[in-house]
PDB file of C-alpha atoms in Angstrom:
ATOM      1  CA  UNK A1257       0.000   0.000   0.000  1.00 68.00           C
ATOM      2  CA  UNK A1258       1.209   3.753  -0.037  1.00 75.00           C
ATOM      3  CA  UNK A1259      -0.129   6.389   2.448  1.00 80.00           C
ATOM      4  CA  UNK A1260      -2.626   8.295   2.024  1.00 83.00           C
ATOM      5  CA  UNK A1261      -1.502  11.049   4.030  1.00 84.00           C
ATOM      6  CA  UNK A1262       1.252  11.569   6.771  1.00 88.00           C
ATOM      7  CA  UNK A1263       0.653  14.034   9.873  1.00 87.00           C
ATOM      8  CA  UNK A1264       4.189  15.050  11.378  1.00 91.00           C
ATOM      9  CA  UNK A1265       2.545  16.488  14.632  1.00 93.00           C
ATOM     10  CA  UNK A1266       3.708  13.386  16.347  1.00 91.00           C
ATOM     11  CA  UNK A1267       7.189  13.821  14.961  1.00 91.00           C
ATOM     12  CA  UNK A1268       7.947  17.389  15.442  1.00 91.00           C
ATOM     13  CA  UNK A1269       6.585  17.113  19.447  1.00 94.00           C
ATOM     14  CA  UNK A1270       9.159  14.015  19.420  1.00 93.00           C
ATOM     15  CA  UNK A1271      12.073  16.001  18.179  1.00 90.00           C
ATOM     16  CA  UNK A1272      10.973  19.203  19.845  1.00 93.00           C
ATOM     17  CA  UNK A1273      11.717  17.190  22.752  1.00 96.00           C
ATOM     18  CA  UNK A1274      15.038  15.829  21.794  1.00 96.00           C
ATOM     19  CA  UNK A1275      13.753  12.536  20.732  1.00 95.00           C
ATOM     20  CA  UNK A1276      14.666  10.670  17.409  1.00 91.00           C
ATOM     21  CA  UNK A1277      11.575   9.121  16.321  1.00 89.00           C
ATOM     22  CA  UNK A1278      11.974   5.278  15.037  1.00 89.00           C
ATOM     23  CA  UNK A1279       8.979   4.656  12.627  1.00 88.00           C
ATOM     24  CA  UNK A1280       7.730   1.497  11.567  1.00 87.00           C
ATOM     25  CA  UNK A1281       6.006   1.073   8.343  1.00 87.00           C
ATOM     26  CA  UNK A1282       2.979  -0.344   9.000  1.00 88.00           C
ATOM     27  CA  UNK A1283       0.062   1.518   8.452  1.00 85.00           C
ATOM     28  CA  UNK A1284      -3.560   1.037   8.882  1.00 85.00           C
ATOM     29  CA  UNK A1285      -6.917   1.879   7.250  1.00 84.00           C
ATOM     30  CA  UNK A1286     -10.108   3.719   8.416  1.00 86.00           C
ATOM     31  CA  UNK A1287     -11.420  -0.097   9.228  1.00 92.00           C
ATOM     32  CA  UNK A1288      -8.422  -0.260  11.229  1.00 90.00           C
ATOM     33  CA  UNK A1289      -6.894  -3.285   9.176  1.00 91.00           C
ATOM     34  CA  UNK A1290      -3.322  -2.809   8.858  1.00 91.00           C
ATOM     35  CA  UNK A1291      -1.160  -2.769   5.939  1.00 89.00           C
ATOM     36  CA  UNK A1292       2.957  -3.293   5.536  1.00 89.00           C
ATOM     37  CA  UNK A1293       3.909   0.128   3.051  1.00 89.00           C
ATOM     38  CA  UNK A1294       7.444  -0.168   1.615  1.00 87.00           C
ATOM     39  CA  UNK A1295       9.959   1.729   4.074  1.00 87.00           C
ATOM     40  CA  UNK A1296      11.586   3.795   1.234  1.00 87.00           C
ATOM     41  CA  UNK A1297       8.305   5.453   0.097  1.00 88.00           C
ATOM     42  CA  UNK A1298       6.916   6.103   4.117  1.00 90.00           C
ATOM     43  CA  UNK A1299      10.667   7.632   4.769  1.00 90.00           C
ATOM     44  CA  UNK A1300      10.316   9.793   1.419  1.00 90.00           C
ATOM     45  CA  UNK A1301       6.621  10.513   2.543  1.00 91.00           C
ATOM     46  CA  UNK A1302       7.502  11.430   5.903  1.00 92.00           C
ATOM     47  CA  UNK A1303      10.677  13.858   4.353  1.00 92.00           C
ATOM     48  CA  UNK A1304       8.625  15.608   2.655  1.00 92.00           C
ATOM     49  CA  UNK A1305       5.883  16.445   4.984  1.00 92.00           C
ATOM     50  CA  UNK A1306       8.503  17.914   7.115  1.00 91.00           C
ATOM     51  CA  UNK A1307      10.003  19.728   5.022  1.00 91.00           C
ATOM     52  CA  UNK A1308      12.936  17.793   5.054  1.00 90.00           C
ATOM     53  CA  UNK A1309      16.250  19.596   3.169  1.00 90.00           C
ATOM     54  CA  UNK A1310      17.592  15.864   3.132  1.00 88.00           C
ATOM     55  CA  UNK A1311      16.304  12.137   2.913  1.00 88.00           C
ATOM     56  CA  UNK A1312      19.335   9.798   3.621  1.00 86.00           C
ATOM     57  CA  UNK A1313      18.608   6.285   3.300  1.00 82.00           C
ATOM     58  CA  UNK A1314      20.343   3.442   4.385  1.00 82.00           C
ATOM     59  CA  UNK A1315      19.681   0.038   2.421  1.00 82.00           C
ATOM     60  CA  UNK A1316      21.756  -3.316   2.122  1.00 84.00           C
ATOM     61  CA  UNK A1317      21.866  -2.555  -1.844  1.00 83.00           C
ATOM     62  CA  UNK A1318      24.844  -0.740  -4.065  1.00 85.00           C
ATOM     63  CA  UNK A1319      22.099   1.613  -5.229  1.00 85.00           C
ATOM     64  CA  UNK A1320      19.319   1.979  -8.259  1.00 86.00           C
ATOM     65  CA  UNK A1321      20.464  -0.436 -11.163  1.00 89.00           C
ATOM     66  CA  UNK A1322      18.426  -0.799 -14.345  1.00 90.00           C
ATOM     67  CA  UNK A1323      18.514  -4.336 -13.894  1.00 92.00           C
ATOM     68  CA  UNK A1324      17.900  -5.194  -9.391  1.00 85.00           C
ATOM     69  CA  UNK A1325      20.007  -8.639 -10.747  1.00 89.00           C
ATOM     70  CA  UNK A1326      22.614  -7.233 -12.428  1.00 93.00           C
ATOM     71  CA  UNK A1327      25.171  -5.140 -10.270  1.00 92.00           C
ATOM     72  CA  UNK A1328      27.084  -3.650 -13.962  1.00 94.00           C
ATOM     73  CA  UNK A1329      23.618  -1.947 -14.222  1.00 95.00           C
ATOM     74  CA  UNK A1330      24.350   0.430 -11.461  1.00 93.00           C
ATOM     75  CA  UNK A1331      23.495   4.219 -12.241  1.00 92.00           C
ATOM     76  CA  UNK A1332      25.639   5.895 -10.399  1.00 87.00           C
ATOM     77  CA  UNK A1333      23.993   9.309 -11.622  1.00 87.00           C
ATOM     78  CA  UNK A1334      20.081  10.051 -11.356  1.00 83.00           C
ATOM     79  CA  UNK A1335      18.615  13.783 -12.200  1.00 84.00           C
ATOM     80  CA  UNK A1336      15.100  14.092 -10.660  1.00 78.00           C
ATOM     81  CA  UNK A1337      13.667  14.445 -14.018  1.00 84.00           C
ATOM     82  CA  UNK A1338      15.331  10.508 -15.135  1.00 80.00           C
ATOM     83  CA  UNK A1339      13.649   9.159 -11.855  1.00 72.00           C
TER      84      UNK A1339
END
């Protein structure tokens, strides 16, 4: 699923209080049924409903490849406008 929507009150009391948030990306519906969202997409949805200058984002990957098999497929250049 994607989110709908992301509220950073929670967030901003957190680090208005010296906290660093952890968030887990599990969402849930107006039912209340939850949902699993991919991390990368909650981080980049949380960035930018904070107004974030930054997103850094730590994976276990060399970075975006054309091919996800195929490591010689590595772009190690992206313009906003290509992605």
């Amino acid at each position: 699923g994607f989110p709908k929507t992301v509220n950073p009150l929670v967030l901003d009391t957190l680090t208005g209080a010296g906290y660093i948030p952890v968030v887990a990306s599990v969402a849930a519906d107006e039912a209340g049924q939850s949902y699993n969202i991919n991390a990368d997409t909650v981080a980049g949805e949380i960035a930018a409903a904070l107004n974030a200058e930054k997103l850094i984002l730590l994976t276990d990957v060399p970075g975006i490849m054309k091919d996800f098999k195929d490591i010689s497929t590595l772009i190690s250049r992206l313009t906003i406008s290509e992605a």
